[in-house]
GROMACS .gro file of C-alpha atoms in nm:
model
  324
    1UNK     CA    1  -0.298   2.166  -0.640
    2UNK     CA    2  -0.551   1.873  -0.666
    3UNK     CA    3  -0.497   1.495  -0.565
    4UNK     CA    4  -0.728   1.305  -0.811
    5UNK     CA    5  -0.985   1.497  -0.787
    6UNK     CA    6  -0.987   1.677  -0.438
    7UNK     CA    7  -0.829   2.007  -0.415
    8UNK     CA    8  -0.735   2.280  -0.190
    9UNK     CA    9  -1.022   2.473  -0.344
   10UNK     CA   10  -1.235   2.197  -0.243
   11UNK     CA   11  -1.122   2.219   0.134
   12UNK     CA   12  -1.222   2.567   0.175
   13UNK     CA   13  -1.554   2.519  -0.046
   14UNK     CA   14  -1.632   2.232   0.179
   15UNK     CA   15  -1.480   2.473   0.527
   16UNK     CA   16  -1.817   2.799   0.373
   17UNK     CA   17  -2.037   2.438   0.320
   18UNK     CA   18  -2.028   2.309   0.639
   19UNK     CA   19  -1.895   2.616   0.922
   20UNK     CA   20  -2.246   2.683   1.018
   21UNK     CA   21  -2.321   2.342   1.144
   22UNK     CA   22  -1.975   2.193   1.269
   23UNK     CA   23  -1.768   2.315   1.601
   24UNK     CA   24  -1.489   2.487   1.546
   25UNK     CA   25  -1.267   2.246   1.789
   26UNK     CA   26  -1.042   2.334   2.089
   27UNK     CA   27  -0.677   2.256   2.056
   28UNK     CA   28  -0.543   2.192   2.401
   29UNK     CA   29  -0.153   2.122   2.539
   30UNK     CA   30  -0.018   1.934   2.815
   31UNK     CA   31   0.301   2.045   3.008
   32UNK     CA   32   0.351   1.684   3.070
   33UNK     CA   33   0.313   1.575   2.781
   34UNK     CA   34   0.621   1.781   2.672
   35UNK     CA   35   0.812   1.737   2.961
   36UNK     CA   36   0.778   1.387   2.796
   37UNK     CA   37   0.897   1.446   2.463
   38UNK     CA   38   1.068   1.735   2.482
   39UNK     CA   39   0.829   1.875   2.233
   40UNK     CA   40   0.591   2.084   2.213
   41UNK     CA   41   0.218   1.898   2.131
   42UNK     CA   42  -0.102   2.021   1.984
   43UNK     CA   43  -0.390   1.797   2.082
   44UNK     CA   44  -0.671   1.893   1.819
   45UNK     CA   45  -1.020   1.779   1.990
   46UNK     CA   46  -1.247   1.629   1.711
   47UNK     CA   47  -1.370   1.423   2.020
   48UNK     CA   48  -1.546   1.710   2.073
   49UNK     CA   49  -1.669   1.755   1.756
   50UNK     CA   50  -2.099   1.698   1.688
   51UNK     CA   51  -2.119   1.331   1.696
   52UNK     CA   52  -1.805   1.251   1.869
   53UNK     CA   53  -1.552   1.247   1.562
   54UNK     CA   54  -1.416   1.400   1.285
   55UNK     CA   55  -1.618   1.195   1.054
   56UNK     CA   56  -1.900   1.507   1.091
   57UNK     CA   57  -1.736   1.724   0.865
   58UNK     CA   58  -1.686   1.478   0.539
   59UNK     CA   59  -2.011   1.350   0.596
   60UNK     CA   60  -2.182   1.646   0.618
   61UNK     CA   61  -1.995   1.789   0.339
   62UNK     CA   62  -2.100   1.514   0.100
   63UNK     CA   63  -2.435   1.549   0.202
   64UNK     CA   64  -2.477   1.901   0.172
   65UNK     CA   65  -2.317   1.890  -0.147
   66UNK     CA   66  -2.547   1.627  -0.292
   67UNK     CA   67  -2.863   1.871  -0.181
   68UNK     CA   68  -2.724   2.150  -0.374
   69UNK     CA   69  -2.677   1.947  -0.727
   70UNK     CA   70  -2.990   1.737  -0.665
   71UNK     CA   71  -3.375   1.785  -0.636
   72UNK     CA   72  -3.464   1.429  -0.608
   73UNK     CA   73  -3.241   1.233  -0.351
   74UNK     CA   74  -3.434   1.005  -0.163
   75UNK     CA   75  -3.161   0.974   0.083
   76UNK     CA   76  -2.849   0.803   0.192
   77UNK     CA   77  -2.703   0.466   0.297
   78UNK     CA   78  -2.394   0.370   0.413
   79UNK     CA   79  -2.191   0.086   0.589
   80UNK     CA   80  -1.962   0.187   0.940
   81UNK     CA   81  -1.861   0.019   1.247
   82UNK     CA   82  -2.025   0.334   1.389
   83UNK     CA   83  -1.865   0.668   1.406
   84UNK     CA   84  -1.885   0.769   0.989
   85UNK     CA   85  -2.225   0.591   1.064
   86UNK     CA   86  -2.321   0.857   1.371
   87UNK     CA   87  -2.184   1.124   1.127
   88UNK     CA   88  -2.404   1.011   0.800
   89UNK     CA   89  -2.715   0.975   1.058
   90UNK     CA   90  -2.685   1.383   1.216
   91UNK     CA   91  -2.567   1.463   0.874
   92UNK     CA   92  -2.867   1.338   0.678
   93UNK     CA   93  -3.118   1.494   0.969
   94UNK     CA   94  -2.972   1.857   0.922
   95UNK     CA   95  -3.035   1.777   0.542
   96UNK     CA   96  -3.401   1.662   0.588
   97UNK     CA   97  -3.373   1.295   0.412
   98UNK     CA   98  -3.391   0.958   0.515
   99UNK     CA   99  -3.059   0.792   0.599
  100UNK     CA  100  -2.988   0.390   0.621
  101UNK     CA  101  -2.650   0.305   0.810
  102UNK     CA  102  -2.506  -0.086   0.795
  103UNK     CA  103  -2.328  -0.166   1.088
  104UNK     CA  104  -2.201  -0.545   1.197
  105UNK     CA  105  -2.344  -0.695   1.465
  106UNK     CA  106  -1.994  -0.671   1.723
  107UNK     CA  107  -2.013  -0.247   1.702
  108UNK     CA  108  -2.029  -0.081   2.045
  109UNK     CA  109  -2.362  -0.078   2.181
  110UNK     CA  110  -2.294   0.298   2.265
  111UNK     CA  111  -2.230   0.359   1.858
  112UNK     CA  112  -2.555   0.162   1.747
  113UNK     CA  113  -2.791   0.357   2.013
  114UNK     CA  114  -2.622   0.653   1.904
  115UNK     CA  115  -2.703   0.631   1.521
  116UNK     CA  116  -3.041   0.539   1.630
  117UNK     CA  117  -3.098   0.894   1.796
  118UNK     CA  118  -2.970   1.040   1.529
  119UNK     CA  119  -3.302   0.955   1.345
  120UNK     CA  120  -3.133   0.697   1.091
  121UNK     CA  121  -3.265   0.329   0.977
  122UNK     CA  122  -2.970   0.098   1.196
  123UNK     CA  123  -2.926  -0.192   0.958
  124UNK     CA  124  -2.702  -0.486   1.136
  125UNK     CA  125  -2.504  -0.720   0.927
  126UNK     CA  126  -2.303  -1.031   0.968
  127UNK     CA  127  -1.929  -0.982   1.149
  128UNK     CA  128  -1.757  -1.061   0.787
  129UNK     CA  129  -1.638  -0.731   0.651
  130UNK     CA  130  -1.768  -0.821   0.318
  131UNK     CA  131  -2.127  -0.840   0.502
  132UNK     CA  132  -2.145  -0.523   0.523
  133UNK     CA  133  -2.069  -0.461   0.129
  134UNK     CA  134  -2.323  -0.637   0.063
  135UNK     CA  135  -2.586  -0.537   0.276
  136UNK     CA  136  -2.518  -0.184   0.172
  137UNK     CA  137  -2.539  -0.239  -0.201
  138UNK     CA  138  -2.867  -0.405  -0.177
  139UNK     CA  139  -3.004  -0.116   0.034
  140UNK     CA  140  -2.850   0.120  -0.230
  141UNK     CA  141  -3.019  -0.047  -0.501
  142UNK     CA  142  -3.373  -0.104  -0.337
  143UNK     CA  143  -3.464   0.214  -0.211
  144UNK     CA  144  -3.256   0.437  -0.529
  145UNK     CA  145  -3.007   0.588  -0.181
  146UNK     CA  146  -2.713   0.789  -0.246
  147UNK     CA  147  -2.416   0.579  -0.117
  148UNK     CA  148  -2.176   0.825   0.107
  149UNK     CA  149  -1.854   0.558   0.211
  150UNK     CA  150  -1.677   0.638   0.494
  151UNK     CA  151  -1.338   0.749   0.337
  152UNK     CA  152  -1.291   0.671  -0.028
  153UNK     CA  153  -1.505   0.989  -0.170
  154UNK     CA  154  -1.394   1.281  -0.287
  155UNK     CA  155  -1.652   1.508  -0.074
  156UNK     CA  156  -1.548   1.343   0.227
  157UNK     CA  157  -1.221   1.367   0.188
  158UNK     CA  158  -1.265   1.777   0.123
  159UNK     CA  159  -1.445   1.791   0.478
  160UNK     CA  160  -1.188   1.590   0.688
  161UNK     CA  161  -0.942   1.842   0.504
  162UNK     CA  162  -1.113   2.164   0.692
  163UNK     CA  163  -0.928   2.013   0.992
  164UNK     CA  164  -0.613   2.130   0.878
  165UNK     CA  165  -0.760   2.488   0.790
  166UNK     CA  166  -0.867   2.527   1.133
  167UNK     CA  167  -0.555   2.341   1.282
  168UNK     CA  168  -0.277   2.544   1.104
  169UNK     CA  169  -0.492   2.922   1.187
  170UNK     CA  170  -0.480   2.787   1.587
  171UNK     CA  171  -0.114   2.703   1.555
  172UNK     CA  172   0.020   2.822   1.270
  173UNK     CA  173   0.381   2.687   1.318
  174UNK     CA  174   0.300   2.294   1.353
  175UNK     CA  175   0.598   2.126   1.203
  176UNK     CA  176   0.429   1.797   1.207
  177UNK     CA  177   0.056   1.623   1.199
  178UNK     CA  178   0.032   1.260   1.366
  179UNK     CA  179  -0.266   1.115   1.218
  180UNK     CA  180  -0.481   0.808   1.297
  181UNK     CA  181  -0.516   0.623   1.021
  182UNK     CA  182  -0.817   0.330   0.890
  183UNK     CA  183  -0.889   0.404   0.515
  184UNK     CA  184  -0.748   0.681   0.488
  185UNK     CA  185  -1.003   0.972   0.456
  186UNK     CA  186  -0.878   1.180   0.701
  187UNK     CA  187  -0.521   1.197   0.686
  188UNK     CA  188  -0.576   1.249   0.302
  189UNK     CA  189  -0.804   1.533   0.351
  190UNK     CA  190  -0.558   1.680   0.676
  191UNK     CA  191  -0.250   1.599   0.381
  192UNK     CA  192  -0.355   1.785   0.117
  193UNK     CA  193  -0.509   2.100   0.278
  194UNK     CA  194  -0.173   2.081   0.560
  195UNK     CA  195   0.060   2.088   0.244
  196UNK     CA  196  -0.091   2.331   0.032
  197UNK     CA  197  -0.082   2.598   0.334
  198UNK     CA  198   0.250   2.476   0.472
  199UNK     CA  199   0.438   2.273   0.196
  200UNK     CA  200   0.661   2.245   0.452
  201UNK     CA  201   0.502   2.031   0.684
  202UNK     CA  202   0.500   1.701   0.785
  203UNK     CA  203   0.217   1.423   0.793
  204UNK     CA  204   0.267   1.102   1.002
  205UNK     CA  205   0.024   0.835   0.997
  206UNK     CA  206  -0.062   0.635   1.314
  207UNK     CA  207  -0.152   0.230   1.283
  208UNK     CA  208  -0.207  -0.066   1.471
  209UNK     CA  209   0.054  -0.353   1.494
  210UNK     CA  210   0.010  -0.518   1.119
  211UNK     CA  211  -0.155  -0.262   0.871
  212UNK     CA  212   0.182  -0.307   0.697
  213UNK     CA  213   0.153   0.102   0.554
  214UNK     CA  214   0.509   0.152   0.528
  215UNK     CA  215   0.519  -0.078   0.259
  216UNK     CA  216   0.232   0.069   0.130
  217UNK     CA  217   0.378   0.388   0.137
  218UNK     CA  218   0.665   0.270  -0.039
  219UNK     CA  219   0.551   0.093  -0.297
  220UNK     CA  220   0.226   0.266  -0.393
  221UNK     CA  221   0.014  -0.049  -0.315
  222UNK     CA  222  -0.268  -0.079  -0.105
  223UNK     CA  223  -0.176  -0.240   0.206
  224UNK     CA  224  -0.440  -0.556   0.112
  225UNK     CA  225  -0.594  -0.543  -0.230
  226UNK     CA  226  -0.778  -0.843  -0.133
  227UNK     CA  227  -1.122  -0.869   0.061
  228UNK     CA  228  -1.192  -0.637   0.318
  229UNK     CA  229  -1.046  -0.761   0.614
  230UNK     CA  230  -0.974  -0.606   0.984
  231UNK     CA  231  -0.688  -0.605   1.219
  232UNK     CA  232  -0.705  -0.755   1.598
  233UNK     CA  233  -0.700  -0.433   1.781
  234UNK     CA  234  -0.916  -0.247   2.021
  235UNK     CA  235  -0.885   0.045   1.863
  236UNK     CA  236  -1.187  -0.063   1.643
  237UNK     CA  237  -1.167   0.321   1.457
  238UNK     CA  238  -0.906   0.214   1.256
  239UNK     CA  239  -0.940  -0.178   1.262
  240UNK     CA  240  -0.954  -0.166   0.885
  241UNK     CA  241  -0.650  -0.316   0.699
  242UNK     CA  242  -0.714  -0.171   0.345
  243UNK     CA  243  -0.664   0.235   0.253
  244UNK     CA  244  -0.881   0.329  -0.019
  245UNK     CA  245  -0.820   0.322  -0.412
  246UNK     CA  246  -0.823   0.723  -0.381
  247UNK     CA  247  -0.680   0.781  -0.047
  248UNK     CA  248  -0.369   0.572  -0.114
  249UNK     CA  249  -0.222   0.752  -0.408
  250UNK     CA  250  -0.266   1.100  -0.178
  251UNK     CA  251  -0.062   0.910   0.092
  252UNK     CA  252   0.179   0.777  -0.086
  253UNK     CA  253   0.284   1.144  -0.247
  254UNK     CA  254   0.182   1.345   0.050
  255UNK     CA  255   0.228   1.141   0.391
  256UNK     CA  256   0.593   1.033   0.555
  257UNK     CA  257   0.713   0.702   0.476
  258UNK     CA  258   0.795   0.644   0.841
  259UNK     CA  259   0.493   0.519   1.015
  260UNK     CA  260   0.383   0.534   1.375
  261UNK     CA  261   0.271   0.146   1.449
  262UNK     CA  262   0.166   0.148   1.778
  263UNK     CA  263   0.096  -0.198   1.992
  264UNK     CA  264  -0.217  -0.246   2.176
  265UNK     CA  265  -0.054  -0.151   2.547
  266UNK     CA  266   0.097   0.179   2.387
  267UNK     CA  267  -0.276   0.263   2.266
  268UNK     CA  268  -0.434   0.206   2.602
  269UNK     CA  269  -0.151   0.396   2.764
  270UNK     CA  270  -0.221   0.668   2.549
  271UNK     CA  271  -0.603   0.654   2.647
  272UNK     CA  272  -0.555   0.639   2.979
  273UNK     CA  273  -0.258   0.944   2.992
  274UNK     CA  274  -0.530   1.143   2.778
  275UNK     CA  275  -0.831   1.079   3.031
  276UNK     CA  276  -0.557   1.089   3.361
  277UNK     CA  277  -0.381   1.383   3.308
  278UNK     CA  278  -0.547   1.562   3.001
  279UNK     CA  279  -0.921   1.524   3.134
  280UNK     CA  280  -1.059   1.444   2.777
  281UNK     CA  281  -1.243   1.117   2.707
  282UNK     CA  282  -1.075   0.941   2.359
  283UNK     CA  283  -1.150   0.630   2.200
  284UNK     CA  284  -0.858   0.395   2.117
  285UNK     CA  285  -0.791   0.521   1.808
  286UNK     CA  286  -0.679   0.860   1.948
  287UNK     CA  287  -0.517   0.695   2.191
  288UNK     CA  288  -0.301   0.552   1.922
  289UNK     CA  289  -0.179   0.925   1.799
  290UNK     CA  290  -0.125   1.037   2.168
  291UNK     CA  291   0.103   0.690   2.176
  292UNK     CA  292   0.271   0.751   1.863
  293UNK     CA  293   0.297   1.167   2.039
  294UNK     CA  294   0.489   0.968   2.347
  295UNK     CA  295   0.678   0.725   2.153
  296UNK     CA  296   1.044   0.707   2.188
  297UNK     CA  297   1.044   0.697   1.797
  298UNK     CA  298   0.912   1.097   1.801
  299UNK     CA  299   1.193   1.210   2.068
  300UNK     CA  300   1.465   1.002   1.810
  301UNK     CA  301   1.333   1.175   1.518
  302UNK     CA  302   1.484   1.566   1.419
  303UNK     CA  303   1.527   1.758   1.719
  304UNK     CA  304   1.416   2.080   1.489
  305UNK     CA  305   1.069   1.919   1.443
  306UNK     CA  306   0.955   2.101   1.765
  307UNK     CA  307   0.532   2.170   1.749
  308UNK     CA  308   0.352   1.851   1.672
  309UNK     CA  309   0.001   1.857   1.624
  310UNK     CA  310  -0.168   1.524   1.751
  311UNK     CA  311  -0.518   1.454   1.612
  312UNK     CA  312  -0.798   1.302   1.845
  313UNK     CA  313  -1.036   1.158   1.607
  314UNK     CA  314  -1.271   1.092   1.851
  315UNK     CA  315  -1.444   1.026   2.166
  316UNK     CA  316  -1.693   0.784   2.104
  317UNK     CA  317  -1.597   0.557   2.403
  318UNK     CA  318  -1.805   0.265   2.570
  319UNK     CA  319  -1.741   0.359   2.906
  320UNK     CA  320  -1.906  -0.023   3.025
  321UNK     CA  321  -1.609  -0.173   2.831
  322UNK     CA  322  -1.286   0.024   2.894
  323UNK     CA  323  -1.011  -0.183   2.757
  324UNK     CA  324  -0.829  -0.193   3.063
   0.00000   0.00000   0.00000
């Protein structure tokens, strides 16, 4: 079954692609986290994945898949407030091309000095999300670079969707996926390859106060069809207000319509119960699915929903500025 243009097939194409680079990542459990909920959880660790995140596999994906249909790429730009940016950097160096990454001026330091080591050009940019846009397009068109976006692209989407391969062969009886979600490249990728092994399953998305996805989800609009704009959060993974013009018709058939909106205290709490009592270093935006993984709304929901898997996107944290 393909979603407008990304597949199943796809998945596991992009899963023989990329295997030989990637981790394989841990999943790990916490009895108190289901004395908690009365649940039992599946923490997948993409903070542990190379670079940090999940955004590894899509990038890498799109990159490899670019070298195998093209003799004459003279690399790859993109724009990201750092971890897709990390990704595109390691990506393009186990590729062998040049690789340009955009990022505003306000990323974490610890982001920006990581893209750097990853051999890439860093490229800053005013704070404006449109900034970025534009920076990248002129880059693009200057130096002839393949543009790789963070989330709206087909290949990308594939490689976030090997998470789900991996996910449901470690537990194969998750009844449920909470998801982090910014444009939407990863829980598309996680929804379609979840749903074509399990069609059973379901796939929760995770947001800060005011992304306003349930009516998204409802409707079949994006959440903000305007200019790109960002949410006040900490959880700067998934600042973004907008989903993408792909992702958002895969969400809308695929995901829940009840969503997970989590409020800035709830994310810290869930860093800070994932680095206290789980030993593993998150970024807010996981902290926002181990929230939504504590919430009272999960213990309301169907008692029969019983093995959750939780997905930490990643661990890119600046430990100088913890947010509490």
């Amino acid at each position: 079954m393909a979603k407008d243009g990304v597949g199943f097939n796809e998945v596991l194409k992009a899963l023989q692609r990329i295997s030989n680079f990637i981790h394989k990542t841990p999943v790990i459990t916490s009895s108190e986290a289901n004395l908690r909920t009365g649940r039992k959880l599946f923490f997948k660790c993409e903070n542990q994945q190379k670079t940090g995140s999940f955004k590894t596999r899509g990038a890498l994906n799109a990159v490899l898949k670019v070298k195998e249909t093209s003799s004459s790429c003279p690399g790859f730009v993109t724009h990201s407030s750092g971890n897709h940016g990390q990704a595109l950097a390691w990506a393009s160096r186990v590729a062998g091309l040049p690789c340009y990454v955009v990022v505003p001026s306000m990323a974490p330091e610890v982001k920006k000095s990581a893209i750097r080591g990853y051999g890439a050009q860093l490229v800053e940019c005013g704070h404006l999300p449109q900034d970025r846009y534009d920076t990248c397009e002129q880059l693009q068109r200057e130096k002839k670079l393949e543009f790789i976006p963070p989330y709206d692209h087909f290949d990308v989407i594939a490689g976030q969707g090997t998470i789900s391969v991996e996910f449901l062969e470690q537990v194969p009886d998750l009844d449920a996926i909470l998801i982090p979600i910014s444009g939407g490249g990863l829980s598309s990728g996680i929804a379609i390859a979840a749903k074509a092994i399990k069609p059973n399953i379901k796939i929760f998305l995770v947001t800060p106060k005011g992304k306003k996805m349930e009516e998204c989800l409802r409707t079949g609009k994006r959440p903000w069809d305007g200019p790109p704009q960002y949410l006040n959060t900490i959880a700067d993974g998934i600042r973004l207000q907008q989903t993408g013009y792909i992702t958002t018709p895969i969400l809308t058939e695929l995901a829940e319509k009840e969503v997970f909106e989590m409020e800035e205290q709830e994310i810290i709490d869930g860093m800070k119960f994932a680095f206290e009592r789980m030993k593993v270093v998150i970024e807010a935006a996981a902290g926002a699915s181990v929230a939504a993984a504590l919430s009272d709304k999960l213990r309301a929901m169907d008692p029969l929903m019983v093995n959750i898997g939780v997905i930490l996107c990643g661990g890119n944290v600046d430990i100088e500025h913890l947010p509490w």
